[in-house]
PDB file of C-alpha atoms in Angstrom:
ATOM      1  CA  MET A   1      -0.094   0.038  -0.011  1.00  0.00           C
ATOM      2  CA  PRO A   2       2.761   2.493   0.640  1.00  0.00           C
ATOM      3  CA  TYR A   3       4.027   1.891  -2.991  1.00  0.00           C
ATOM      4  CA  PHE A   4       0.480   2.942  -4.361  1.00  0.00           C
ATOM      5  CA  ALA A   5       0.180   5.810  -1.942  1.00  0.00           C
ATOM      6  CA  ALA A   6       3.499   7.373  -3.012  1.00  0.00           C
ATOM      7  CA  ALA A   7       2.166   6.973  -6.635  1.00  0.00           C
ATOM      8  CA  GLY A   8      -0.745   9.167  -5.755  1.00  0.00           C
ATOM      9  CA  TYR A   9      -3.452   6.715  -4.862  1.00  0.00           C
ATOM     10  CA  ASP A  10      -5.543   6.827  -1.670  1.00  0.00           C
ATOM     11  CA  CYS A  11      -5.584   3.364  -0.306  1.00  0.00           C
ATOM     12  CA  TYR A  12      -8.107   1.748   2.011  1.00  0.00           C
ATOM     13  CA  ALA A  13      -7.409  -1.676   3.404  1.00  0.00           C
ATOM     14  CA  VAL A  14     -10.584  -3.619   4.280  1.00  0.00           C
ATOM     15  CA  SER A  15     -10.787  -5.554   7.341  1.00  0.00           C
ATOM     16  CA  LEU A  16     -13.903  -7.753   7.039  1.00  0.00           C
ATOM     17  CA  ARG A  17     -16.241  -9.338   9.702  1.00  0.00           C
ATOM     18  CA  GLY A  18     -14.115 -11.137  12.247  1.00  0.00           C
ATOM     19  CA  GLN A  19     -10.897 -10.096  10.704  1.00  0.00           C
ATOM     20  CA  GLY A  20      -8.423  -7.341  11.989  1.00  0.00           C
ATOM     21  CA  ARG A  21     -10.045  -5.379  14.715  1.00  0.00           C
ATOM     22  CA  SER A  22     -13.594  -6.061  13.484  1.00  0.00           C
ATOM     23  CA  ASP A  23     -15.908  -7.819  15.947  1.00  0.00           C
ATOM     24  CA  ARG A  24     -15.325 -11.596  16.601  1.00  0.00           C
ATOM     25  CA  LYS A  25     -18.366 -12.305  18.283  1.00  0.00           C
ATOM     26  CA  THR A  26     -21.900 -13.144  17.062  1.00  0.00           C
ATOM     27  CA  PRO A  27     -24.835 -10.633  18.128  1.00  0.00           C
ATOM     28  CA  ALA A  28     -25.585 -13.162  20.733  1.00  0.00           C
ATOM     29  CA  GLY A  29     -21.996 -12.919  22.143  1.00  0.00           C
ATOM     30  CA  GLU A  30     -20.766 -16.296  21.019  1.00  0.00           C
ATOM     31  CA  PRO A  31     -17.160 -16.583  19.512  1.00  0.00           C
ATOM     32  CA  LEU A  32     -17.548 -16.247  15.575  1.00  0.00           C
ATOM     33  CA  LYS A  33     -16.528 -19.243  13.774  1.00  0.00           C
ATOM     34  CA  VAL A  34     -16.689 -18.076  10.312  1.00  0.00           C
ATOM     35  CA  SER A  35     -16.801 -14.429   9.279  1.00  0.00           C
ATOM     36  CA  GLY A  36     -19.900 -14.774   6.707  1.00  0.00           C
ATOM     37  CA  ASP A  37     -20.567 -16.115   3.328  1.00  0.00           C
ATOM     38  CA  LEU A  38     -20.120 -14.639  -0.016  1.00  0.00           C
ATOM     39  CA  ASP A  39     -23.497 -12.709   0.102  1.00  0.00           C
ATOM     40  CA  SER A  40     -23.024 -11.135   3.505  1.00  0.00           C
ATOM     41  CA  LEU A  41     -19.488 -10.251   2.931  1.00  0.00           C
ATOM     42  CA  THR A  42     -20.180  -8.757  -0.539  1.00  0.00           C
ATOM     43  CA  ASP A  43     -22.880  -6.724   1.260  1.00  0.00           C
ATOM     44  CA  ASP A  44     -20.400  -5.284   3.657  1.00  0.00           C
ATOM     45  CA  LEU A  45     -18.005  -4.621   0.924  1.00  0.00           C
ATOM     46  CA  ALA A  46     -20.769  -2.723  -0.950  1.00  0.00           C
ATOM     47  CA  HIS A  47     -21.467  -0.736   2.133  1.00  0.00           C
ATOM     48  CA  VAL A  48     -17.949   0.431   2.223  1.00  0.00           C
ATOM     49  CA  VAL A  49     -17.566   1.332  -1.396  1.00  0.00           C
ATOM     50  CA  ALA A  50     -20.901   3.430  -1.185  1.00  0.00           C
ATOM     51  CA  GLY A  51     -19.335   5.448   1.774  1.00  0.00           C
ATOM     52  CA  LEU A  52     -16.259   6.535  -0.342  1.00  0.00           C
ATOM     53  CA  PRO A  53     -15.883   9.892  -2.130  1.00  0.00           C
ATOM     54  CA  ARG A  54     -15.909   8.441  -5.574  1.00  0.00           C
ATOM     55  CA  PRO A  55     -15.785   4.802  -7.319  1.00  0.00           C
ATOM     56  CA  PRO A  56     -12.740   2.933  -6.125  1.00  0.00           C
ATOM     57  CA  VAL A  57     -10.429   0.251  -7.930  1.00  0.00           C
ATOM     58  CA  LEU A  58     -10.951  -2.986  -5.965  1.00  0.00           C
ATOM     59  CA  VAL A  59      -7.839  -4.962  -5.494  1.00  0.00           C
ATOM     60  CA  ALA A  60      -8.239  -8.533  -4.293  1.00  0.00           C
ATOM     61  CA  HIS A  61      -5.887 -11.080  -3.320  1.00  0.00           C
ATOM     62  CA  SER A  62      -6.428 -14.967  -2.606  1.00  0.00           C
ATOM     63  CA  PHE A  63      -9.876 -15.529  -1.162  1.00  0.00           C
ATOM     64  CA  GLY A  64     -10.737 -11.984  -1.202  1.00  0.00           C
ATOM     65  CA  ALA A  65     -10.838 -12.482  -4.998  1.00  0.00           C
ATOM     66  CA  LEU A  66     -13.941 -14.406  -4.498  1.00  0.00           C
ATOM     67  CA  LEU A  67     -15.607 -11.581  -2.923  1.00  0.00           C
ATOM     68  CA  ALA A  68     -14.495  -9.347  -5.688  1.00  0.00           C
ATOM     69  CA  GLU A  69     -15.901 -11.760  -8.305  1.00  0.00           C
ATOM     70  CA  LYS A  70     -19.127 -12.067  -6.402  1.00  0.00           C
ATOM     71  CA  TYR A  71     -19.435  -8.060  -6.442  1.00  0.00           C
ATOM     72  CA  MET A  72     -18.838  -8.211 -10.197  1.00  0.00           C
ATOM     73  CA  THR A  73     -21.716 -10.623 -10.700  1.00  0.00           C
ATOM     74  CA  GLU A  74     -23.993  -8.129  -9.100  1.00  0.00           C
ATOM     75  CA  VAL A  75     -22.220  -4.915 -10.266  1.00  0.00           C
ATOM     76  CA  ALA A  76     -25.428  -3.394 -11.804  1.00  0.00           C
ATOM     77  CA  ARG A  77     -27.121  -3.194  -8.236  1.00  0.00           C
ATOM     78  CA  ARG A  78     -23.952  -2.401  -6.523  1.00  0.00           C
ATOM     79  CA  PRO A  79     -22.178   0.910  -5.852  1.00  0.00           C
ATOM     80  CA  ALA A  80     -19.883   1.697  -8.901  1.00  0.00           C
ATOM     81  CA  LEU A  81     -16.304   0.570  -9.159  1.00  0.00           C
ATOM     82  CA  ALA A  82     -13.649   2.217 -11.393  1.00  0.00           C
ATOM     83  CA  GLY A  83     -11.857  -1.276 -11.885  1.00  0.00           C
ATOM     84  CA  VAL A  84     -11.171  -4.375 -10.293  1.00  0.00           C
ATOM     85  CA  ALA A  85      -7.966  -6.426  -9.787  1.00  0.00           C
ATOM     86  CA  CYS A  86      -7.443 -10.053  -8.758  1.00  0.00           C
ATOM     87  CA  VAL A  87      -3.852 -10.882  -7.811  1.00  0.00           C
ATOM     88  CA  CYS A  88      -3.087 -14.602  -6.840  1.00  0.00           C
ATOM     89  CA  GLY A  89      -6.898 -14.800  -6.640  1.00  0.00           C
ATOM     90  CA  VAL A  90      -9.149 -17.894  -6.129  1.00  0.00           C
ATOM     91  CA  PRO A  91     -11.126 -18.298  -9.306  1.00  0.00           C
ATOM     92  CA  PRO A  92     -14.997 -18.019  -9.558  1.00  0.00           C
ATOM     93  CA  THR A  93     -15.367 -21.762  -9.163  1.00  0.00           C
ATOM     94  CA  GLY A  94     -13.659 -21.862  -5.813  1.00  0.00           C
ATOM     95  CA  ASN A  95     -10.416 -23.857  -4.710  1.00  0.00           C
ATOM     96  CA  LYS A  96     -11.596 -27.269  -5.094  1.00  0.00           C
ATOM     97  CA  ASP A  97     -10.119 -27.805  -8.469  1.00  0.00           C
ATOM     98  CA  ILE A  98      -6.855 -26.302  -7.328  1.00  0.00           C
ATOM     99  CA  VAL A  99      -6.868 -28.991  -4.507  1.00  0.00           C
ATOM    100  CA  VAL A 100      -7.355 -31.725  -6.989  1.00  0.00           C
ATOM    101  CA  ARG A 101      -4.446 -30.547  -9.108  1.00  0.00           C
ATOM    102  CA  VAL A 102      -2.223 -30.397  -6.068  1.00  0.00           C
ATOM    103  CA  PHE A 103      -3.236 -33.929  -5.008  1.00  0.00           C
ATOM    104  CA  LYS A 104      -2.449 -35.247  -8.469  1.00  0.00           C
ATOM    105  CA  LYS A 105       0.875 -33.404  -8.518  1.00  0.00           C
ATOM    106  CA  SER A 106       2.202 -34.548  -5.221  1.00  0.00           C
ATOM    107  CA  LEU A 107       0.580 -36.007  -2.092  1.00  0.00           C
ATOM    108  CA  TRP A 108       3.381 -34.626   0.164  1.00  0.00           C
ATOM    109  CA  GLU A 109       2.814 -31.127  -1.115  1.00  0.00           C
ATOM    110  CA  ALA A 110      -0.929 -31.502  -0.760  1.00  0.00           C
ATOM    111  CA  TRP A 111      -0.437 -32.584   2.750  1.00  0.00           C
ATOM    112  CA  LYS A 112       1.858 -29.852   3.660  1.00  0.00           C
ATOM    113  CA  ILE A 113      -0.563 -27.337   2.123  1.00  0.00           C
ATOM    114  CA  THR A 114      -3.487 -28.786   3.869  1.00  0.00           C
ATOM    115  CA  TRP A 115      -1.661 -28.916   7.308  1.00  0.00           C
ATOM    116  CA  ALA A 116      -0.508 -25.254   6.827  1.00  0.00           C
ATOM    117  CA  PHE A 117      -4.112 -24.013   6.677  1.00  0.00           C
ATOM    118  CA  VAL A 118      -5.886 -26.445   8.920  1.00  0.00           C
ATOM    119  CA  GLY A 119      -3.033 -26.773  11.706  1.00  0.00           C
ATOM    120  CA  LYS A 120      -1.835 -23.170  11.069  1.00  0.00           C
ATOM    121  CA  SER A 121       1.672 -24.567  10.938  1.00  0.00           C
ATOM    122  CA  PHE A 122       2.863 -21.540   8.917  1.00  0.00           C
ATOM    123  CA  ALA A 123       2.302 -19.478  12.186  1.00  0.00           C
ATOM    124  CA  ARG A 124       4.858 -21.745  14.124  1.00  0.00           C
ATOM    125  CA  SER A 125       7.374 -22.731  11.635  1.00  0.00           C
ATOM    126  CA  LEU A 126       9.369 -20.611   9.548  1.00  0.00           C
ATOM    127  CA  ASP A 127       9.995 -23.223   6.978  1.00  0.00           C
ATOM    128  CA  GLU A 128       6.264 -23.844   6.719  1.00  0.00           C
ATOM    129  CA  ALA A 129       5.612 -20.090   6.246  1.00  0.00           C
ATOM    130  CA  ARG A 130       8.191 -19.818   3.580  1.00  0.00           C
ATOM    131  CA  PHE A 131       6.845 -23.089   1.866  1.00  0.00           C
ATOM    132  CA  THR A 132       3.236 -21.812   1.888  1.00  0.00           C
ATOM    133  CA  PHE A 133       3.427 -18.105   1.149  1.00  0.00           C
ATOM    134  CA  PHE A 134       6.924 -16.947   0.116  1.00  0.00           C
ATOM    135  CA  SER A 135       9.875 -17.681  -2.261  1.00  0.00           C
ATOM    136  CA  PRO A 136      12.979 -19.445  -1.200  1.00  0.00           C
ATOM    137  CA  ASP A 137      15.016 -16.383  -1.482  1.00  0.00           C
ATOM    138  CA  LEU A 138      13.020 -14.222   0.795  1.00  0.00           C
ATOM    139  CA  PRO A 139      15.553 -12.756   3.472  1.00  0.00           C
ATOM    140  CA  LYS A 140      15.120 -14.427   6.673  1.00  0.00           C
ATOM    141  CA  GLY A 141      14.433 -11.171   8.475  1.00  0.00           C
ATOM    142  CA  ASP A 142      11.617 -10.456   6.353  1.00  0.00           C
ATOM    143  CA  LEU A 143      10.261 -14.020   6.900  1.00  0.00           C
ATOM    144  CA  ILE A 144      10.404 -13.638  10.690  1.00  0.00           C
ATOM    145  CA  ARG A 145       8.429 -10.354  10.457  1.00  0.00           C
ATOM    146  CA  TYR A 146       5.832 -11.453   8.214  1.00  0.00           C
ATOM    147  CA  GLN A 147       5.341 -14.690  10.074  1.00  0.00           C
ATOM    148  CA  GLN A 148       4.748 -12.857  13.265  1.00  0.00           C
ATOM    149  CA  GLN A 149       2.078 -10.709  11.539  1.00  0.00           C
ATOM    150  CA  LEU A 150       0.543 -14.066  10.042  1.00  0.00           C
ATOM    151  CA  ALA A 151       0.431 -15.587  13.527  1.00  0.00           C
ATOM    152  CA  ALA A 152      -1.399 -12.444  14.797  1.00  0.00           C
ATOM    153  CA  CYS A 153      -3.997 -12.602  12.093  1.00  0.00           C
ATOM    154  CA  SER A 154      -7.583 -13.340  13.206  1.00  0.00           C
ATOM    155  CA  PRO A 155      -8.283 -16.982  14.029  1.00  0.00           C
ATOM    156  CA  VAL A 156     -11.811 -16.620  12.534  1.00  0.00           C
ATOM    157  CA  ARG A 157     -12.113 -18.254   9.045  1.00  0.00           C
ATOM    158  CA  LEU A 158     -13.151 -15.720   6.362  1.00  0.00           C
ATOM    159  CA  LEU A 159     -15.274 -18.349   4.469  1.00  0.00           C
ATOM    160  CA  ASP A 160     -16.536 -21.969   5.320  1.00  0.00           C
ATOM    161  CA  LEU A 161     -14.673 -23.669   2.338  1.00  0.00           C
ATOM    162  CA  SER A 162     -16.404 -26.953   2.986  1.00  0.00           C
ATOM    163  CA  ALA A 163     -19.797 -25.197   2.779  1.00  0.00           C
ATOM    164  CA  LEU A 164     -18.688 -23.525  -0.471  1.00  0.00           C
ATOM    165  CA  ASN A 165     -17.864 -27.058  -1.858  1.00  0.00           C
ATOM    166  CA  LYS A 166     -21.104 -28.633  -0.740  1.00  0.00           C
ATOM    167  CA  ALA A 167     -22.790 -25.767  -2.399  1.00  0.00           C
ATOM    168  CA  ARG A 168     -21.051 -26.680  -5.699  1.00  0.00           C
ATOM    169  CA  ARG A 169     -23.211 -29.868  -5.476  1.00  0.00           C
ATOM    170  CA  GLY A 170     -26.402 -28.043  -5.104  1.00  0.00           C
ATOM    171  CA  GLN A 171     -26.725 -28.078  -1.417  1.00  0.00           C
ATOM    172  CA  LEU A 172     -28.019 -24.918   0.177  1.00  0.00           C
ATOM    173  CA  VAL A 173     -25.587 -23.323   3.197  1.00  0.00           C
ATOM    174  CA  VAL A 174     -26.336 -20.864   5.626  1.00  0.00           C
ATOM    175  CA  ALA A 175     -23.429 -19.123   7.168  1.00  0.00           C
ATOM    176  CA  ALA A 176     -22.853 -17.413  10.515  1.00  0.00           C
ATOM    177  CA  HIS A 177     -23.404 -13.505  10.844  1.00  0.00           C
ATOM    178  CA  CYS A 178     -21.488 -10.746  12.640  1.00  0.00           C
ATOM    179  CA  ARG A 179     -22.652  -7.146  12.685  1.00  0.00           C
ATOM    180  CA  VAL A 180     -19.405  -5.019  12.608  1.00  0.00           C
ATOM    181  CA  VAL A 181     -17.241  -4.225   9.690  1.00  0.00           C
ATOM    182  CA  GLU A 182     -14.008  -2.230  10.737  1.00  0.00           C
ATOM    183  CA  LEU A 183     -11.492  -0.980   8.238  1.00  0.00           C
ATOM    184  CA  LYS A 184      -8.239  -0.805   9.936  1.00  0.00           C
ATOM    185  CA  CYS A 185      -5.941  -3.739   9.869  1.00  0.00           C
ATOM    186  CA  ARG A 186      -4.703  -5.761   6.874  1.00  0.00           C
ATOM    187  CA  CYS A 187      -5.065  -9.560   6.577  1.00  0.00           C
ATOM    188  CA  TRP A 188      -2.346 -10.967   4.582  1.00  0.00           C
ATOM    189  CA  CYS A 189      -4.059 -14.130   3.450  1.00  0.00           C
ATOM    190  CA  SER A 190      -7.310 -12.525   1.965  1.00  0.00           C
ATOM    191  CA  LEU A 191      -6.464  -9.025   1.182  1.00  0.00           C
ATOM    192  CA  LEU A 192      -8.979  -6.512  -0.080  1.00  0.00           C
ATOM    193  CA  VAL A 193      -7.654  -3.053  -0.917  1.00  0.00           C
ATOM    194  CA  LEU A 194      -9.638   0.050  -2.422  1.00  0.00           C
ATOM    195  CA  LEU A 195      -7.507   2.424  -4.578  1.00  0.00           C
ATOM    196  CA  GLN A 196      -8.530   6.026  -5.633  1.00  0.00           C
ATOM    197  CA  LEU A 197      -6.345   8.339  -7.716  1.00  0.00           C
ATOM    198  CA  SER A 198      -5.313  11.298  -5.509  1.00  0.00           C
ATOM    199  CA  PRO A 199      -2.434  13.346  -6.782  1.00  0.00           C
ATOM    200  CA  GLY A 200      -1.874  15.150  -3.580  1.00  0.00           C
ATOM    201  CA  CYS A 201      -1.808  11.786  -1.456  1.00  0.00           C
ATOM    202  CA  SER A 202       0.996  11.461   0.913  1.00  0.00           C
ATOM    203  CA  ALA A 203      -0.105   9.100   3.624  1.00  0.00           C
ATOM    204  CA  PRO A 204       0.481   5.397   3.217  1.00  0.00           C
ATOM    205  CA  ASP A 205      -3.092   4.488   3.793  1.00  0.00           C
ATOM    206  CA  ALA A 206      -6.335   5.795   5.050  1.00  0.00           C
ATOM    207  CA  VAL A 207      -8.786   4.315   7.693  1.00  0.00           C
ATOM    208  CA  VAL A 208     -12.437   4.072   7.289  1.00  0.00           C
ATOM    209  CA  THR A 209     -14.814   2.519   9.562  1.00  0.00           C
ATOM    210  CA  GLY A 210     -18.334   1.426   9.154  1.00  0.00           C
ATOM    211  CA  ARG A 211     -21.224  -0.881  10.098  1.00  0.00           C
ATOM    212  CA  SER A 212     -23.163  -2.915   7.835  1.00  0.00           C
ATOM    213  CA  GLN A 213     -26.897  -1.995   7.735  1.00  0.00           C
ATOM    214  CA  ARG A 214     -27.891  -5.608   7.565  1.00  0.00           C
ATOM    215  CA  SER A 215     -29.317  -7.372  10.758  1.00  0.00           C
ATOM    216  CA  ALA A 216     -28.778 -11.175  10.604  1.00  0.00           C
ATOM    217  CA  PRO A 217     -30.760 -12.704   7.844  1.00  0.00           C
ATOM    218  CA  PRO A 218     -29.732 -16.262   6.419  1.00  0.00           C
ATOM    219  CA  TYR A 219     -27.571 -16.121   3.335  1.00  0.00           C
ATOM    220  CA  SER A 220     -26.794 -18.742   0.626  1.00  0.00           C
ATOM    221  CA  GLN A 221     -23.532 -19.081  -1.168  1.00  0.00           C
ATOM    222  CA  VAL A 222     -23.332 -21.057  -4.543  1.00  0.00           C
ATOM    223  CA  LEU A 223     -20.246 -21.836  -6.565  1.00  0.00           C
ATOM    224  CA  PRO A 224     -19.308 -21.645  -9.261  1.00  0.00           C
ATOM    225  CA  LEU A 225     -20.246 -18.115  -9.834  1.00  0.00           C
ATOM    226  CA  PRO A 226     -22.329 -17.322 -12.818  1.00  0.00           C
ATOM    227  CA  ALA A 227     -20.856 -15.683 -16.053  1.00  0.00           C
ATOM    228  CA  LEU A 228     -19.795 -12.130 -15.857  1.00  0.00           C
ATOM    229  CA  PRO A 229     -22.907 -10.064 -16.778  1.00  0.00           C
ATOM    230  CA  ALA A 230     -22.832  -7.406 -19.501  1.00  0.00           C
ATOM    231  CA  ALA A 231     -22.616  -4.587 -16.987  1.00  0.00           C
ATOM    232  CA  ALA A 232     -19.495  -6.027 -15.418  1.00  0.00           C
ATOM    233  CA  LYS A 233     -17.813  -6.221 -18.741  1.00  0.00           C
ATOM    234  CA  GLN A 234     -17.611  -2.439 -18.921  1.00  0.00           C
ATOM    235  CA  VAL A 235     -15.632  -2.407 -15.651  1.00  0.00           C
ATOM    236  CA  PRO A 236     -11.745  -2.467 -16.345  1.00  0.00           C
ATOM    237  CA  ALA A 237     -10.299  -5.699 -14.982  1.00  0.00           C
ATOM    238  CA  PHE A 238      -6.853  -6.922 -14.191  1.00  0.00           C
ATOM    239  CA  VAL A 239      -5.733 -10.449 -13.298  1.00  0.00           C
ATOM    240  CA  GLY A 240      -2.213 -11.534 -12.251  1.00  0.00           C
ATOM    241  CA  GLY A 241      -0.481 -14.363 -10.533  1.00  0.00           C
ATOM    242  CA  GLY A 242       2.836 -15.994  -9.805  1.00  0.00           C
ATOM    243  CA  THR A 243       4.484 -18.878 -11.456  1.00  0.00           C
ATOM    244  CA  THR A 244       5.406 -20.585  -8.166  1.00  0.00           C
ATOM    245  CA  ASP A 245       2.325 -19.922  -6.175  1.00  0.00           C
ATOM    246  CA  ILE A 246       1.259 -23.174  -4.561  1.00  0.00           C
ATOM    247  CA  VAL A 247      -1.771 -21.810  -3.001  1.00  0.00           C
ATOM    248  CA  VAL A 248      -3.502 -20.275  -6.161  1.00  0.00           C
ATOM    249  CA  ASP A 249      -1.717 -22.082  -9.157  1.00  0.00           C
ATOM    250  CA  TRP A 250      -1.228 -20.752 -12.587  1.00  0.00           C
ATOM    251  CA  PRO A 251      -4.319 -22.694 -14.032  1.00  0.00           C
ATOM    252  CA  ALA A 252      -6.563 -20.991 -11.502  1.00  0.00           C
ATOM    253  CA  VAL A 253      -5.070 -17.610 -12.600  1.00  0.00           C
ATOM    254  CA  GLN A 254      -5.749 -18.464 -16.040  1.00  0.00           C
ATOM    255  CA  GLU A 255      -9.357 -19.412 -15.265  1.00  0.00           C
ATOM    256  CA  THR A 256     -10.120 -16.120 -13.440  1.00  0.00           C
ATOM    257  CA  ALA A 257      -8.514 -14.238 -16.468  1.00  0.00           C
ATOM    258  CA  ALA A 258     -10.706 -16.124 -18.732  1.00  0.00           C
ATOM    259  CA  TRP A 259     -13.854 -15.400 -16.662  1.00  0.00           C
ATOM    260  CA  PHE A 260     -13.003 -11.602 -16.922  1.00  0.00           C
ATOM    261  CA  GLY A 261     -12.079 -11.870 -20.604  1.00  0.00           C
ATOM    262  CA  VAL A 262      -8.546 -10.410 -20.040  1.00  0.00           C
ATOM    263  CA  GLN A 263      -4.994 -11.810 -20.474  1.00  0.00           C
ATOM    264  CA  PRO A 264      -3.323 -12.686 -17.135  1.00  0.00           C
ATOM    265  CA  ALA A 265       0.086 -10.915 -16.022  1.00  0.00           C
ATOM    266  CA  GLN A 266       2.419 -13.595 -15.319  1.00  0.00           C
ATOM    267  CA  TRP A 267       5.249 -12.969 -12.586  1.00  0.00           C
ATOM    268  CA  GLN A 268       8.004 -15.315 -12.781  1.00  0.00           C
ATOM    269  CA  ASP A 269       9.273 -17.019  -9.556  1.00  0.00           C
ATOM    270  CA  MET A 270       6.635 -15.296  -7.451  1.00  0.00           C
ATOM    271  CA  ALA A 271       4.879 -16.875  -4.516  1.00  0.00           C
ATOM    272  CA  HIS A 272       1.340 -16.599  -3.082  1.00  0.00           C
ATOM    273  CA  ASP A 273       1.896 -13.506  -0.970  1.00  0.00           C
ATOM    274  CA  CYS A 274       2.953 -11.347  -3.993  1.00  0.00           C
ATOM    275  CA  MET A 275       2.602  -8.052  -2.071  1.00  0.00           C
ATOM    276  CA  LEU A 276       5.380  -9.063   0.306  1.00  0.00           C
ATOM    277  CA  ASP A 277       7.610 -11.572  -1.588  1.00  0.00           C
ATOM    278  CA  THR A 278      10.942 -11.129  -2.828  1.00  0.00           C
ATOM    279  CA  ARG A 279       9.995  -9.695  -6.235  1.00  0.00           C
ATOM    280  CA  TRP A 280       6.809  -7.782  -4.985  1.00  0.00           C
ATOM    281  CA  GLU A 281       7.942  -4.684  -6.953  1.00  0.00           C
ATOM    282  CA  GLU A 282       7.247  -6.635 -10.062  1.00  0.00           C
ATOM    283  CA  ALA A 283       3.805  -7.372  -9.466  1.00  0.00           C
ATOM    284  CA  ALA A 284       3.088  -3.761  -8.095  1.00  0.00           C
ATOM    285  CA  ALA A 285       4.840  -2.183 -11.162  1.00  0.00           C
ATOM    286  CA  SER A 286       2.453  -4.343 -13.357  1.00  0.00           C
ATOM    287  CA  LEU A 287      -0.661  -3.424 -11.489  1.00  0.00           C
ATOM    288  CA  ARG A 288       0.461   0.177 -11.439  1.00  0.00           C
ATOM    289  CA  ARG A 289       0.821   0.252 -15.208  1.00  0.00           C
ATOM    290  CA  TRP A 290      -2.662  -0.940 -15.644  1.00  0.00           C
ATOM    291  CA  LEU A 291      -3.951   1.469 -13.132  1.00  0.00           C
ATOM    292  CA  ASP A 292      -2.394   4.462 -14.668  1.00  0.00           C
ATOM    293  CA  ASP A 293      -3.860   3.637 -17.931  1.00  0.00           C
ATOM    294  CA  LEU A 294      -7.553   3.838 -16.572  1.00  0.00           C
TER     295      LEU A 294
END
């Protein structure tokens, strides 16, 4: 974000329900197990976009891309966006096909990735953190700092992946609800950033807080997402990914690009956390060139 702020863009990091400093309890006071589903979280995102002074560019990473893609399927009835970018993002079919490809490629690698997320091994082991999110040549000092930030992230799951995969088989799923959305802290695993061009901007980021106006209705979530509607095709889109990303592989990046109808930017030797990895400036410069042409 400091990179884009220095380039003249106001930057807003979105901390969703149950993430960052947002409320981690249900309205009844129970610990929140999952932040929400695609519908409720997209509602919250729309509430934030509506409160900004002008349409932003939505930049989404990892599972944040699913929310961006969901937003785009409903863009005709949502607050306007100036553009959307998905970097190392989960495609509109979800992550199930990615998992299948990893299992076919290597059972050992599949087990390590599964344990990294289920057992949060990346929060305890530098080697696991590097394997899952970063390149082999990331300096150890940076790795230690990033792992500490990862370990401090909210334990609340952003989405219920098992429910999403069940929904692919036509089953209706209802997700938990939480009432507060606060935009203060970054979540490195599922990042959503809103960018607006502001030539006089000097701050590295801005802080926006807000509450969803929804109470607690049941929401459904269904994958795969439908084809991009005509209204969404008028919104400029950017898709990029790394060749060594083991969380969202290159075929998944290509799938997302095809869904948006664009050619993906390919970053050589780039791992999943492209905004922190050794060659992060390559990804940032690629995205900035696209932004500057909007």
